[in-house]
């Protein structure tokens, strides 16, 4: 009897255990329904789909269009504006003429009133928009008629047209609504190639083709953006065939180099990593130490080792892909220990008994902070530490949260990262301008240079292309001489893509990339073999 | 029987001839009311404590909201946003505002998700409950069966391998189990999807599709939580098989199945109920990780995000919801205990 019982229970138990596997041997998840649907996966999920609140601001949002857009080389091209907006001779009035016959997804026509509403909403202090600082130069925007928009600037701002890539929202949709809490922010209406069908937070965004898109009917009927925060899980699901393209960390992406049916896209970026050296620290304030560090770091080894080859050495905040790049600032990709030692010797830093350089009883030592959860910055911090040690500089790496880092940025070095390919003014004006010294993330190390201040001002004022190039050349040379930051590498953003997908056209990417501004900026023209 | 004669003080207590089950739960109404009275101050204290902890954290919600835009947004810009949200107000003011809204049925505005807290909860809590509930059911059924069986054949091959497996599983982190399950069942065998709530191209939330997607996460969560329960049941049943009343039942010649499930397991069940009640928070914790590994849109990730972003309204709501679940589970445990054991009285 006992025996019979135990057999039965064993069978039941076994059944419970294997329910997982055998219950439904279904078709492989690789079998995605026929052509016309593209699935892309990204780590970051937007918290709003409203451009006014900072969604897809720099173009490539898929749902919205700006007055201007960027092509595959990041050159400005007209979008909702009929041609590139014109700038008055004093640089303070910008006029845009709207394209005829553009319709929002709900069928209502685009008018100048919508453009005015969009920009006024950003400027409205009651609206929680982090873009307001970007439009600091804008004093007024008006619509003299239904197809003309006139921007009036407080001061001449050469890269202003770059700011017109901001997606335009329909004014009507916000009638009587608070922009911060409007339903629009989750169910947006734009003019772009895709309209939103559904957004399941934490899961995915489903987009359907806008068949009346002014730029031509999209090649794909449906685009799904899956949100998968965990890097390993995203790679696993890509391998299971669920996605047509996915953003992956370089080392995970490299696994797809050998996988049949997939290829890896390594996209150049303006996304740099560098060591911010604060002037408030007696060691890092010494230009000799900063120069020695600049010479001592082995950027080539960081690219090969830390980035797995997905990057290139960085020597300044303007990427080599930019027309404003100054080639003379580029140094040796490999370390130059002899030159580093010479710089320290010349400044009176003598090797101490433990190999650490000393001057006037002070050791060449400082703390290097990095956000502890960012494994890439951690590895870069460790590489800098090892390279510096060879030059006799003692660096103590310290992984912290941003909240612990922020109050210490005036006196402790930090691995920073940012960068945009669009205009050298965008970030550098605040990061290196002395007017922004010690203001949060703007110029945390309090770098002061009258030459740089003047060049940055000349670059953004009412200047022609040649004058701007000269100004940013001066800026980059001065930065290379003063070394307020030791720039380490530009990253490449890496994506795995199914071989069946054609039409992928990578363009140089900024620091941020998620639903918008990613490899799929032109997904409406991709094609896929069924 | 003495226990029940003194239960007469309750209004719901039936006459002496009422069925035993009903009399055992005679004090339930009183207990329910008393627990509710205790729950209110507990919930108030939990929410106040949550606000206090949040205020003590150095995290700036506006900076968190800005994300990478913190590099380009001016201090003035961020200060304006903070002012719009009222997050710089003194703590008591924020708390009073929150409680006031709560009493009107408004859970507030989530600053990290940028939508009403109620929408966040309604969109996600169901999936977490489904995951935890299904995993709990699976754990209970499997651990009762496996544990009892192992106890019955104590020292046999099944008992030894079950215990070895339980110890091994206990040492595996749940996210590792999840990734391993994906590697085997989704990638190698291709039987089950690797993640998500539905097929990524599905246009509707079809129950069969969801069920198929939940098989792996539920099983992984259940397996990760099972060792405690299995080992507990195994030991408790093994112990009670040596109890006098079980030996007596055997001696009377009752069938093995009756003795095992009717006497031994039933004795072991009582402390097991307590274990289930106290283990619930850990199950919820495991669910957070499982949701991440299987990209499920539950409350897990969103709670972490709320904590990192000093999103008081959302954090308060999820904390309260979890507290309510734990309190309810404790109450249910006690009621079940009373129903199962004639020696337990509910009225004191």
PDB file of N, CA and C in Angstrom, chain A residues 2 6 51 128 143 151 172 179 216 231 302 352 359 395 491 519 524:
ATOM      1  N   UNK A   2       1.854   1.223   0.916  1.00  0.00           N
ATOM      2  CA  UNK A   2       2.781   2.355   0.976  1.00  0.00           C
ATOM      3  C   UNK A   2       3.467   2.562  -0.365  1.00  0.00           C
ATOM      4  N   UNK A   6       3.409   5.874  -2.770  1.00  0.00           N
ATOM      5  CA  UNK A   6       4.600   6.654  -3.116  1.00  0.00           C
ATOM      6  C   UNK A   6       4.750   6.798  -4.634  1.00  0.00           C
ATOM      7  N   UNK A  51       7.245  66.087 -26.604  1.00  0.00           N
ATOM      8  CA  UNK A  51       8.514  66.767 -26.875  1.00  0.00           C
ATOM      9  C   UNK A  51       8.737  67.971 -25.962  1.00  0.00           C
ATOM     10  N   UNK A 128       6.906  71.738 -16.481  1.00  0.00           N
ATOM     11  CA  UNK A 128       8.108  71.065 -15.961  1.00  0.00           C
ATOM     12  C   UNK A 128       9.026  70.626 -17.106  1.00  0.00           C
ATOM     13  N   UNK A 143       3.194  84.166 -34.598  1.00  0.00           N
ATOM     14  CA  UNK A 143       2.703  83.663 -35.878  1.00  0.00           C
ATOM     15  C   UNK A 143       1.972  84.789 -36.594  1.00  0.00           C
ATOM     16  N   UNK A 151      10.713  83.836 -34.751  1.00  0.00           N
ATOM     17  CA  UNK A 151      11.365  83.722 -33.451  1.00  0.00           C
ATOM     18  C   UNK A 151      12.179  84.990 -33.210  1.00  0.00           C
ATOM     19  N   UNK A 172      -4.358  72.438 -30.153  1.00  0.00           N
ATOM     20  CA  UNK A 172      -5.741  72.038 -29.863  1.00  0.00           C
ATOM     21  C   UNK A 172      -5.814  70.930 -28.805  1.00  0.00           C
ATOM     22  N   UNK A 179      -0.206  71.135 -19.212  1.00  0.00           N
ATOM     23  CA  UNK A 179       0.760  70.407 -20.048  1.00  0.00           C
ATOM     24  C   UNK A 179       1.454  69.291 -19.249  1.00  0.00           C
ATOM     25  N   UNK A 216       6.223  60.785 -47.124  1.00  0.00           N
ATOM     26  CA  UNK A 216       6.028  59.529 -47.851  1.00  0.00           C
ATOM     27  C   UNK A 216       5.577  58.424 -46.913  1.00  0.00           C
ATOM     28  N   UNK A 231      20.527  44.471 -19.340  1.00  0.00           N
ATOM     29  CA  UNK A 231      21.378  44.239 -20.507  1.00  0.00           C
ATOM     30  C   UNK A 231      21.402  42.776 -20.932  1.00  0.00           C
ATOM     31  N   UNK A 302      42.542  51.521 -23.362  1.00  0.00           N
ATOM     32  CA  UNK A 302      41.158  51.620 -22.854  1.00  0.00           C
ATOM     33  C   UNK A 302      40.167  51.237 -23.936  1.00  0.00           C
ATOM     34  N   UNK A 352      59.067  60.179  -4.682  1.00  0.00           N
ATOM     35  CA  UNK A 352      59.251  59.904  -3.259  1.00  0.00           C
ATOM     36  C   UNK A 352      59.744  58.478  -3.051  1.00  0.00           C
ATOM     37  N   UNK A 359      56.006  67.126  -3.853  1.00  0.00           N
ATOM     38  CA  UNK A 359      56.530  68.480  -3.991  1.00  0.00           C
ATOM     39  C   UNK A 359      56.160  69.270  -2.734  1.00  0.00           C
ATOM     40  N   UNK A 395      46.302  57.804  -7.578  1.00  0.00           N
ATOM     41  CA  UNK A 395      44.875  58.076  -7.721  1.00  0.00           C
ATOM     42  C   UNK A 395      44.113  57.053  -6.892  1.00  0.00           C
ATOM     43  N   UNK A 491      32.797  56.806 -27.167  1.00  0.00           N
ATOM     44  CA  UNK A 491      32.225  55.464 -27.236  1.00  0.00           C
ATOM     45  C   UNK A 491      31.678  55.214 -28.631  1.00  0.00           C
ATOM     46  N   UNK A 519      19.762  54.029 -33.563  1.00  0.00           N
ATOM     47  CA  UNK A 519      20.019  53.465 -34.882  1.00  0.00           C
ATOM     48  C   UNK A 519      18.763  53.551 -35.757  1.00  0.00           C
ATOM     49  N   UNK A 524      11.382  54.160 -40.664  1.00  0.00           N
ATOM     50  CA  UNK A 524      10.268  54.158 -41.622  1.00  0.00           C
ATOM     51  C   UNK A 524      10.732  53.833 -43.034  1.00  0.00           C
TER      52      UNK A 524
END
